[in-house]
Every structure is written in C-alpha cells, then in structure tokens.
PDB file of C-alpha atoms and ligand atoms in Angstrom:
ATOM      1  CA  UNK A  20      62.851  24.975   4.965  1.00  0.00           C
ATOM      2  CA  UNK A  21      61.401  22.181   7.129  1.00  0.00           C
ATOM      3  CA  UNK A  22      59.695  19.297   5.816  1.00  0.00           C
ATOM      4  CA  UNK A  23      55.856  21.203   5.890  1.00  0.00           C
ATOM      5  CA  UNK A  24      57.191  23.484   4.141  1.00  0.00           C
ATOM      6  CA  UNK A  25      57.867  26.376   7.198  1.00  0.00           C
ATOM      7  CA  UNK A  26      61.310  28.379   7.773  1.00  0.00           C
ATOM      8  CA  UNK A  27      59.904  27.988  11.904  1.00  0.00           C
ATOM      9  CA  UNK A  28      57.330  28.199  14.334  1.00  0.00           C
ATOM     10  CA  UNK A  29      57.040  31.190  16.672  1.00  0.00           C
ATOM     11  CA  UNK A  30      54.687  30.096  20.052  1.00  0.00           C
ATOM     12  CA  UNK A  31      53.681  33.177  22.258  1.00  0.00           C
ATOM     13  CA  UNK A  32      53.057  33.122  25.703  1.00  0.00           C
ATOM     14  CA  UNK A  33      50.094  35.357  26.902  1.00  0.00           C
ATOM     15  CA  UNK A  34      47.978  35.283  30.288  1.00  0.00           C
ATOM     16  CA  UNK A  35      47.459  37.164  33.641  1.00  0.00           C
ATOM     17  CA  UNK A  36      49.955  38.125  35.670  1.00  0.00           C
ATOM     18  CA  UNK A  37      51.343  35.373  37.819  1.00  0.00           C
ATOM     19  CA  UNK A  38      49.450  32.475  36.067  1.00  0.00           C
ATOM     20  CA  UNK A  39      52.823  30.801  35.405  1.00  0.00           C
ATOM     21  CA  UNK A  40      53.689  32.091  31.407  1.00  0.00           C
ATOM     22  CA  UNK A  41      57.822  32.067  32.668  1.00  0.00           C
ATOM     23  CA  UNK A  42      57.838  29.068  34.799  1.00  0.00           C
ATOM     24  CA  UNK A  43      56.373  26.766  31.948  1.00  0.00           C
ATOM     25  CA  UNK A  44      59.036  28.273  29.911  1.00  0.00           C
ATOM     26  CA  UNK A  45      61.909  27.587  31.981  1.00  0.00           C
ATOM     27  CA  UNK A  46      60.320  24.602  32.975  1.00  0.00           C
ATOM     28  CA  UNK A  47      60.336  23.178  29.740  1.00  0.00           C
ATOM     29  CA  UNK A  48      64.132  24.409  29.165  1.00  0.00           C
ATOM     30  CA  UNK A  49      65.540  23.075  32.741  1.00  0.00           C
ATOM     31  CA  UNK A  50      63.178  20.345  32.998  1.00  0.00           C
ATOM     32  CA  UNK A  51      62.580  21.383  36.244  1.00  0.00           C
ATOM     33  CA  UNK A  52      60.360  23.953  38.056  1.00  0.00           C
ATOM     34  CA  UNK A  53      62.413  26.974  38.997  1.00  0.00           C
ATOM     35  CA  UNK A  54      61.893  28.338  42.280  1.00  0.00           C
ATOM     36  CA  UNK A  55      62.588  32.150  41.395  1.00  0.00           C
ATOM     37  CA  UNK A  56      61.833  33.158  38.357  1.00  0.00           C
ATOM     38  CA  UNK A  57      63.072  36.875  36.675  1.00  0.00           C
ATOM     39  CA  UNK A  58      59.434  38.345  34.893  1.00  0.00           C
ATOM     40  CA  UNK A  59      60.378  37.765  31.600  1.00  0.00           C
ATOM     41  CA  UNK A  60      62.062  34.808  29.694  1.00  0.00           C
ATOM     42  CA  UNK A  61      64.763  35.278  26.812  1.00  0.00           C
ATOM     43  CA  UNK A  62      63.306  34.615  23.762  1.00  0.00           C
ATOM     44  CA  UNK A  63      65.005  30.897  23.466  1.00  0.00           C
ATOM     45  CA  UNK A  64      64.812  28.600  20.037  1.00  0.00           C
ATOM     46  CA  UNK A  65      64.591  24.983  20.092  1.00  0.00           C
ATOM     47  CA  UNK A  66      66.580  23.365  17.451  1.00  0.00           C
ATOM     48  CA  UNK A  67      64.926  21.340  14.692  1.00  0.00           C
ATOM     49  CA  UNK A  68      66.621  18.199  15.468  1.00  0.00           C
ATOM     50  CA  UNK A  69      65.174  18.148  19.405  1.00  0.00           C
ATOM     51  CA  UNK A  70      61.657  18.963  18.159  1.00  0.00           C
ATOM     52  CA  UNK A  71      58.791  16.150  17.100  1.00  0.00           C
ATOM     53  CA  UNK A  72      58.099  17.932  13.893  1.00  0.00           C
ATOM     54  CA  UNK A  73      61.472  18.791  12.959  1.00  0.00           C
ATOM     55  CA  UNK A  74      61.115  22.443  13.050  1.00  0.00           C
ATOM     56  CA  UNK A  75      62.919  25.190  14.790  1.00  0.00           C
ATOM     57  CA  UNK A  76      60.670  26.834  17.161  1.00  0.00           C
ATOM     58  CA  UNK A  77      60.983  30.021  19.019  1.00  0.00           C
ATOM     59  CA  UNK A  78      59.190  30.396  22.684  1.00  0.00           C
ATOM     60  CA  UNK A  79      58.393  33.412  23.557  1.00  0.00           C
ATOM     61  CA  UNK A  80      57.238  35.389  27.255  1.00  0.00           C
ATOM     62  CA  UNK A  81      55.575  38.550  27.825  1.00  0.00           C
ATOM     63  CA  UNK A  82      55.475  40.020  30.741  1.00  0.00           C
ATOM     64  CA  UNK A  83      53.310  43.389  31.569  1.00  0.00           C
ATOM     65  CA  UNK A  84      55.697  44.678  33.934  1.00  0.00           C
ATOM     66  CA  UNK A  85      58.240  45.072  31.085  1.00  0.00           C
ATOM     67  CA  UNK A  86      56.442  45.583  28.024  1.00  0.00           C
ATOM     68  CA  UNK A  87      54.137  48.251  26.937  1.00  0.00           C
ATOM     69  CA  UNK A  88      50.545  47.757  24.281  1.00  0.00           C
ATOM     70  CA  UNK A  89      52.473  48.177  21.401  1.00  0.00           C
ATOM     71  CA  UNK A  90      54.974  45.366  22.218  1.00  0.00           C
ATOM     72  CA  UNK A  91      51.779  43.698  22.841  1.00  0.00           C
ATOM     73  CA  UNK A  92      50.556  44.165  19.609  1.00  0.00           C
ATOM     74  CA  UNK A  93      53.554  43.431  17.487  1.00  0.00           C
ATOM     75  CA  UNK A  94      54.149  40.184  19.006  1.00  0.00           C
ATOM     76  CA  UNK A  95      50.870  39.081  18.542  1.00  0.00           C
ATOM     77  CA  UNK A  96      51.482  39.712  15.039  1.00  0.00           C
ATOM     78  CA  UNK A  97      54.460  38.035  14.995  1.00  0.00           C
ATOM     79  CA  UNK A  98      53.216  34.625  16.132  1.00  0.00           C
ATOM     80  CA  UNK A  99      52.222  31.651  14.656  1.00  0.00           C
ATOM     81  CA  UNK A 100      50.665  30.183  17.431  1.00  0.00           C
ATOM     82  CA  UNK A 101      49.413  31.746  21.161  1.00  0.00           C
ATOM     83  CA  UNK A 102      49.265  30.002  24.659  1.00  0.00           C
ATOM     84  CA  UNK A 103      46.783  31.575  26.542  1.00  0.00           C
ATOM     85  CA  UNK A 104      48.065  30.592  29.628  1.00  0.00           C
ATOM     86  CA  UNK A 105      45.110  30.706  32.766  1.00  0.00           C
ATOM     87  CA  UNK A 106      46.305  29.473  36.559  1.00  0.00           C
ATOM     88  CA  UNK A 107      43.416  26.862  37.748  1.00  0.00           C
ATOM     89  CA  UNK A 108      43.740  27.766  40.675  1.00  0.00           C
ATOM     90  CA  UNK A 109      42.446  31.568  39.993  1.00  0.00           C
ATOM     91  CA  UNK A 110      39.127  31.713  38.388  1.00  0.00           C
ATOM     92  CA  UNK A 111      39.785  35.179  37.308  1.00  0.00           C
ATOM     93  CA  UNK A 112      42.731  34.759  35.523  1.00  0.00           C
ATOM     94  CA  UNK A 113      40.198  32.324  33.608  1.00  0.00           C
ATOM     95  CA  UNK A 114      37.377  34.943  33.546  1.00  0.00           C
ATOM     96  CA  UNK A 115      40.117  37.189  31.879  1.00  0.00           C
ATOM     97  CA  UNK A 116      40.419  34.696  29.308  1.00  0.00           C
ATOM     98  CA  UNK A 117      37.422  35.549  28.154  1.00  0.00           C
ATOM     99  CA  UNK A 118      36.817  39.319  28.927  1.00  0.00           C
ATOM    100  CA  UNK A 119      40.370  40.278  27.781  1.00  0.00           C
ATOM    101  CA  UNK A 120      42.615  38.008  26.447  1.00  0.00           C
ATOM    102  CA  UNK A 121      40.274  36.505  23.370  1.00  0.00           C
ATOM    103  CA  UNK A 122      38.523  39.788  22.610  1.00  0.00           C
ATOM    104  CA  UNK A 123      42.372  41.042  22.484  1.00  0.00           C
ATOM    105  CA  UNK A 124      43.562  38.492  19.973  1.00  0.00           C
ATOM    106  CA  UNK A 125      40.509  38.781  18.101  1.00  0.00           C
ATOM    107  CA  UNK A 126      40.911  42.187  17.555  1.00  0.00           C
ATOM    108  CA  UNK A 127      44.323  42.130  16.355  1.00  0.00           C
ATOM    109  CA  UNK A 128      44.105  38.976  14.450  1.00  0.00           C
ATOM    110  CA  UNK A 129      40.823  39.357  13.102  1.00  0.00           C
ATOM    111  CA  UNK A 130      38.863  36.484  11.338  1.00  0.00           C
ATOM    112  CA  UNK A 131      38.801  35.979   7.754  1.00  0.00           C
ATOM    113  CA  UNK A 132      36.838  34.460   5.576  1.00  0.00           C
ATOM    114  CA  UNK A 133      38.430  32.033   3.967  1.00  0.00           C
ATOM    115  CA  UNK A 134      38.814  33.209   0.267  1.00  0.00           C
ATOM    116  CA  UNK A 135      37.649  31.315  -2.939  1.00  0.00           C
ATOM    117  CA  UNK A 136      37.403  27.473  -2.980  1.00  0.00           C
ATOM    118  CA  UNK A 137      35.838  26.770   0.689  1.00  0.00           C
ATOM    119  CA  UNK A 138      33.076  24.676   0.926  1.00  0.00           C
ATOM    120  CA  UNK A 139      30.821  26.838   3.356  1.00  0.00           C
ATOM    121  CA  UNK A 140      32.518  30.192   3.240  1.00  0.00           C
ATOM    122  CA  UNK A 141      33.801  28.533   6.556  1.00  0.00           C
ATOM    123  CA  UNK A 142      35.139  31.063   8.958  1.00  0.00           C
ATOM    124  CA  UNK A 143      38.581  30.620   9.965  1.00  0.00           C
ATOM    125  CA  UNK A 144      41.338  32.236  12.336  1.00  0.00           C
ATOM    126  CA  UNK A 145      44.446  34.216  11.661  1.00  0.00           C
ATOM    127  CA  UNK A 146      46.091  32.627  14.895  1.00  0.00           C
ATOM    128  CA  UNK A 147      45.723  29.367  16.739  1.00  0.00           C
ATOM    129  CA  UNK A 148      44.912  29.214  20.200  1.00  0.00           C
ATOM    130  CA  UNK A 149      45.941  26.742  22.707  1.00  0.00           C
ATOM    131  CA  UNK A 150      44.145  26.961  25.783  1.00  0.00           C
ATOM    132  CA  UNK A 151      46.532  26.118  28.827  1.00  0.00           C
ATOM    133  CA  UNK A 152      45.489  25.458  32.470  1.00  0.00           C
ATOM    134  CA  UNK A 153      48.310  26.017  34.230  1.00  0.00           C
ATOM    135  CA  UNK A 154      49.152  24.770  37.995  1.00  0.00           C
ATOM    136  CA  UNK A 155      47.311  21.420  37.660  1.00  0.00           C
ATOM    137  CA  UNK A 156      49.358  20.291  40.934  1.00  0.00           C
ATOM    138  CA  UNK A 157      47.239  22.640  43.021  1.00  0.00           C
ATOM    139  CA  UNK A 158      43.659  20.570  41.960  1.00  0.00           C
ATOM    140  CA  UNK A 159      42.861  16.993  42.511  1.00  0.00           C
ATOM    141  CA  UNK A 160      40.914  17.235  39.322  1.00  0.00           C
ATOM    142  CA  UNK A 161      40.762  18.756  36.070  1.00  0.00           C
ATOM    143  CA  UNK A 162      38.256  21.314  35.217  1.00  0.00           C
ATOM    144  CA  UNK A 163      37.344  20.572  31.906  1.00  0.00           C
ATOM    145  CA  UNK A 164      33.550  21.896  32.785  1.00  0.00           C
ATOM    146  CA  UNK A 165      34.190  25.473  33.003  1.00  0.00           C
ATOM    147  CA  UNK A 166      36.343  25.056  29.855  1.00  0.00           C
ATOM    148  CA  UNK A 167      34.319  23.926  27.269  1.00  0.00           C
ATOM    149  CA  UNK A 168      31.821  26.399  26.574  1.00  0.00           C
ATOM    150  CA  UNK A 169      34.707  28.414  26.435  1.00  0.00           C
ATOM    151  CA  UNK A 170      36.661  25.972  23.498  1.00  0.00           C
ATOM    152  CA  UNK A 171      32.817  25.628  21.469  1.00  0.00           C
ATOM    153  CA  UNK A 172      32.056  29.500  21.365  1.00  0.00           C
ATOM    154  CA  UNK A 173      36.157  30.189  20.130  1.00  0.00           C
ATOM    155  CA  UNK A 174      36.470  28.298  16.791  1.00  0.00           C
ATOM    156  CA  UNK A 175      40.043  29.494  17.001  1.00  0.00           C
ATOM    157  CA  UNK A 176      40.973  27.260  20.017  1.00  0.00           C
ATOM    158  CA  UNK A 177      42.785  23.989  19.287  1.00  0.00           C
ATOM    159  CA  UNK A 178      43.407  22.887  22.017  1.00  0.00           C
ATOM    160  CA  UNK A 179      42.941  22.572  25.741  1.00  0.00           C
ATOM    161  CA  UNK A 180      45.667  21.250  27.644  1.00  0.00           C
ATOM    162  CA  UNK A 181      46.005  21.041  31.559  1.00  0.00           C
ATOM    163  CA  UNK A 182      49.479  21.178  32.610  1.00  0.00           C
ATOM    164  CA  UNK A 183      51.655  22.117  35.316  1.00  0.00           C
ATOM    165  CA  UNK A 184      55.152  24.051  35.732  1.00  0.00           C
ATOM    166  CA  UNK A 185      55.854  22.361  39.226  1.00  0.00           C
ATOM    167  CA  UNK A 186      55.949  18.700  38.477  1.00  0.00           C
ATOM    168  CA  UNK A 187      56.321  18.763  34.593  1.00  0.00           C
ATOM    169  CA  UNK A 188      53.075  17.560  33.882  1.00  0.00           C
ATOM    170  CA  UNK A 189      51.915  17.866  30.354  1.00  0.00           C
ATOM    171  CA  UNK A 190      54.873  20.351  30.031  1.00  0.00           C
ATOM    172  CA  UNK A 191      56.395  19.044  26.335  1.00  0.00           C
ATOM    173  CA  UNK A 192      53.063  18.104  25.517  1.00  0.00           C
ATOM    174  CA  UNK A 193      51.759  21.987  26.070  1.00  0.00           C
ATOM    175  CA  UNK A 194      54.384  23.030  23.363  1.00  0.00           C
ATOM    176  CA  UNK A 195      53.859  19.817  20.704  1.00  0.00           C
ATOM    177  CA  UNK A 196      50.563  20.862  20.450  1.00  0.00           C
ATOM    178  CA  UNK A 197      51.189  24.215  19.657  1.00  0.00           C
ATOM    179  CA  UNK A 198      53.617  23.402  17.012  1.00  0.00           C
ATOM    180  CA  UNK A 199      51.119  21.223  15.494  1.00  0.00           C
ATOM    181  CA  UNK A 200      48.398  23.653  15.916  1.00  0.00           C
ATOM    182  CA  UNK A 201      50.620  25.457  13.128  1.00  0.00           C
ATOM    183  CA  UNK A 202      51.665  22.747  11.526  1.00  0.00           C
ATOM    184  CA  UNK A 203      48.846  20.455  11.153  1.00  0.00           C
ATOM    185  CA  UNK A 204      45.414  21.947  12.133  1.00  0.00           C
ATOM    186  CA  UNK A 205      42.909  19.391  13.354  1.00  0.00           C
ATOM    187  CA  UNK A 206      39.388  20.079  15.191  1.00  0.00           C
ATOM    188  CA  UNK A 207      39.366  20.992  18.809  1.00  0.00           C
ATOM    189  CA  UNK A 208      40.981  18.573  21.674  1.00  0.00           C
ATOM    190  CA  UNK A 209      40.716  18.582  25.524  1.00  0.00           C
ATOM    191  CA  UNK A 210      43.317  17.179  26.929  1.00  0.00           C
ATOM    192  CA  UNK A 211      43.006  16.365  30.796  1.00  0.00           C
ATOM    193  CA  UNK A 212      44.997  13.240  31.111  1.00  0.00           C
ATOM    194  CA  UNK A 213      48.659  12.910  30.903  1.00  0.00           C
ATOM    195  CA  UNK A 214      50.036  11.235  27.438  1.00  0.00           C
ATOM    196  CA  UNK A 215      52.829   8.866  27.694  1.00  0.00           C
TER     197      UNK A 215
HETATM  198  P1  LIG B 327      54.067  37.585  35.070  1.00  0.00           P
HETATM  199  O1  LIG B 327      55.468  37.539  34.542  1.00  0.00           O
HETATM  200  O2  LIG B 327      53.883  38.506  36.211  1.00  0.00           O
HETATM  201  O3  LIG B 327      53.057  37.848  33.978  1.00  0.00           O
HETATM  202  O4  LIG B 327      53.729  36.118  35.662  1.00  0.00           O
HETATM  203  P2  LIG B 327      53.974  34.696  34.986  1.00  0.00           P
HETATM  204  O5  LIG B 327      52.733  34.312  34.257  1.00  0.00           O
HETATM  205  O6  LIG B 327      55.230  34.690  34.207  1.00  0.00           O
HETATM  206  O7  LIG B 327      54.086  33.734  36.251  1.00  0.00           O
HETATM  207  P3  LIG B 327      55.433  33.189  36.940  1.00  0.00           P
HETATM  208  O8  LIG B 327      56.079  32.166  36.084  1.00  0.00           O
HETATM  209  O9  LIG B 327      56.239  34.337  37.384  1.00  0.00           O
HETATM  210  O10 LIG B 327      54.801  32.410  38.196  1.00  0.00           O
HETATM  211  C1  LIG B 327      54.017  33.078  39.170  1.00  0.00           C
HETATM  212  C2  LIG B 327      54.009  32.275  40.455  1.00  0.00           C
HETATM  213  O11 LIG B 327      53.320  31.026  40.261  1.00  0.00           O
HETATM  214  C3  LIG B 327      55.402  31.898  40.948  1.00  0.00           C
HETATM  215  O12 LIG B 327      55.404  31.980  42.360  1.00  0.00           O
HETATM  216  C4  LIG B 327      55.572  30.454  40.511  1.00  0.00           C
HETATM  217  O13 LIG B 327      56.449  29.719  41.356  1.00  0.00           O
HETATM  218  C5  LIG B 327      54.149  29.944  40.628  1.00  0.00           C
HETATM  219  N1  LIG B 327      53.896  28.821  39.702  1.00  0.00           N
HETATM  220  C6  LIG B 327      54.161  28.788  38.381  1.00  0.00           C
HETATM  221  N2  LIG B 327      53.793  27.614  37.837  1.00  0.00           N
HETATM  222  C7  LIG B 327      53.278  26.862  38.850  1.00  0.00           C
HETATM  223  C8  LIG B 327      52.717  25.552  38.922  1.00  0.00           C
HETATM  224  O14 LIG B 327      52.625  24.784  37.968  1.00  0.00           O
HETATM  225  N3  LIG B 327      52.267  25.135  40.150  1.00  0.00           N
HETATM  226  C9  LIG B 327      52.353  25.926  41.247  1.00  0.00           C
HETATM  227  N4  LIG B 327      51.882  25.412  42.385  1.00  0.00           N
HETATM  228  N5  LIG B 327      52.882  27.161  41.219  1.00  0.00           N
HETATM  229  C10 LIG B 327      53.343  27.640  40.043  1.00  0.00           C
HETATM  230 MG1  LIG B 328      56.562  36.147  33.673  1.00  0.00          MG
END
C-alpha cells in the first residue's frame, strides 16, 4: 500500500473525438508528440518509484470507435480520477463538455451527501474531475474566460489545466494533478501558466 494509504490510482481519459485523449497519453510516455497515433492507447502503469506521490498509476484511453456504452460505463466506474479532455481549438468539443460529458459522469457517479460528521451536509463528488484544454500550441492565449463558469457551477472539478500534446506543455503536470486530485483534494485551481 502506498504511503496515503492507496493500492493505486486509476486516471481516465474522456473527451470528443479527436480532441487529443491518445496523443497526451503517448505524449506523456514518449515524451514526444507522436505524429500517427492508433485510436486507442494500451492501458499503461507508471511505476511508483517514477511518480511524485509514490503511487502506481494506471492511464487509461477510450476511444468511441472501439468501445461501446457499456465499456463506457464500467470504466467510469472504475476510475479514481477523469480527464475531461476538450481541444481549444474546437468550441464544441468544449460545448460537449457541458451538454454531454458532465451530465454523463454525473449520472453514473452520482453525488452524495456526505454521511454523518460534515459540517454543512456539504455536497461532495464520487469522482474528481480535471478539466484539460488540450492543443494550447494552436492559441496565443489561454482561455480561462469561457472556463470558469464552467469550474464554479461543477463542484466536482479540481482542476483546470491548459496543456498541449505537441510541444509537451503542461503534459506531466496534466497527470500530477490528477493523482493528487485523488490523493489530496484541495479547492478548485486554474492553471494557465506553465510550472517549472
Ligand atoms: P479519438 O481517439 O478519435 O477519440 O481522438 P483522440 O482524442 O484520441 O485524439 P488523437 O490523439 O487521435 O488526436 C487527434 C488529432 O489531433 C491528431 O491529428 C493529433 O495529431 C492532433 N493533436 C493531438 N494533440 C495535439 C496538440 O496538442 N496540438 C495540436 N496542434 N494537435 C494535436
Ligand atoms: Mg484516441
């Protein structure tokens, strides 16, 4: 067991089609941007030792073209964390964000209340959400505008990151903060600028 007390973290992958889910992937793996790029990535686990928090973590792609609803559904179960993974370049794979891909997860992993001892019968999440822009190379500038109302109406988003497959940007950073989504829950970030 790792040293917060989890056997691993399991990080899915969601999005539109085309938004980049299997780039960042490989991206992160090959540490650089693959050119071609099959439609779905293996399931690959990062050791505990290369991690910042010391625990295994499993990344894992879905891809439309290859899996049905119910795959859908049982990996969303199966995760610990989700990317929602939006191209900002397309405003409708952003629009989809909200019309599909939140109502989706929401459904699935409903809310709970949290039971007994809370404070304000505070509503909590079943599954943390990081919010990933995707293709940063392609703006001059973030868009952290059209984001926000997006990241105050969804308590379960932790985090906004924009990041991009081609050059790397924000790459390791995108998948740090969704193991510490799991690991160590905070309130909301936006994260536009690049961390050293
Ligand atoms: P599906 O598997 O169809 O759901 O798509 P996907 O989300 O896995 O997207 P994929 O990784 O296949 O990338 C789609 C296209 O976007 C490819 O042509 C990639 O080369 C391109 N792409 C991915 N990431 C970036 C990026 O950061 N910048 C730019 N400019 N292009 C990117
Ligand atoms: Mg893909």
């Amino acid at each position: 067991m790792g040293p917060f007390g989890r056997e691993d973290v399991r990080i899915l992958l969601l999005g539109e089609r085309g938004v980049g889910k299997t780039s960042l992937i490989l991206s992160l793996v090959s540490e650089e941007f693959p050119d071609v790029v099959p439609p779905r990535a293996e399931e690959i686990t990062i050791p505990a030792d290369v991690t910042p928090e010391q625990v295994p973590t499993h990344i894992v792609d879905f891809s439309e073209s290859e899996q049905t609803e119910q795959d859908l559904a049982r990996e969303v179960q199966r995760a610990d964390v989700v990317c929602l993974v939006y191209a900002v370049d397309d405003s409708h794979s952003l629009q989809q964000i909200t019309e599909r891909w939140l109502p989706l997860l929401q459904s699935l992993r409903p809310t709970s209340k949290e039971d007994g001892g809370s404070q304000s019968g505070e509503v909590v999440s079943a599954v943390p959400i990081i919010l990933v822009g995707n293709k940063s190379d392609l703006l001059e500038q973030g868009n952290m505008e059209s984001v926000l109302p997006i990241m105050n109406h969804y308590a379960e988003i932790e985090t906004c990151v924009e990041c991009s497959a081609r050059t790397l940007r924000n790459i390791s950073e995108m998948f740090y903060y969704a193991q510490k989504a799991v690991l160590h829950p905070t309130a909301p970030l936006y994260i536009a600028e690049d961390r050293e």
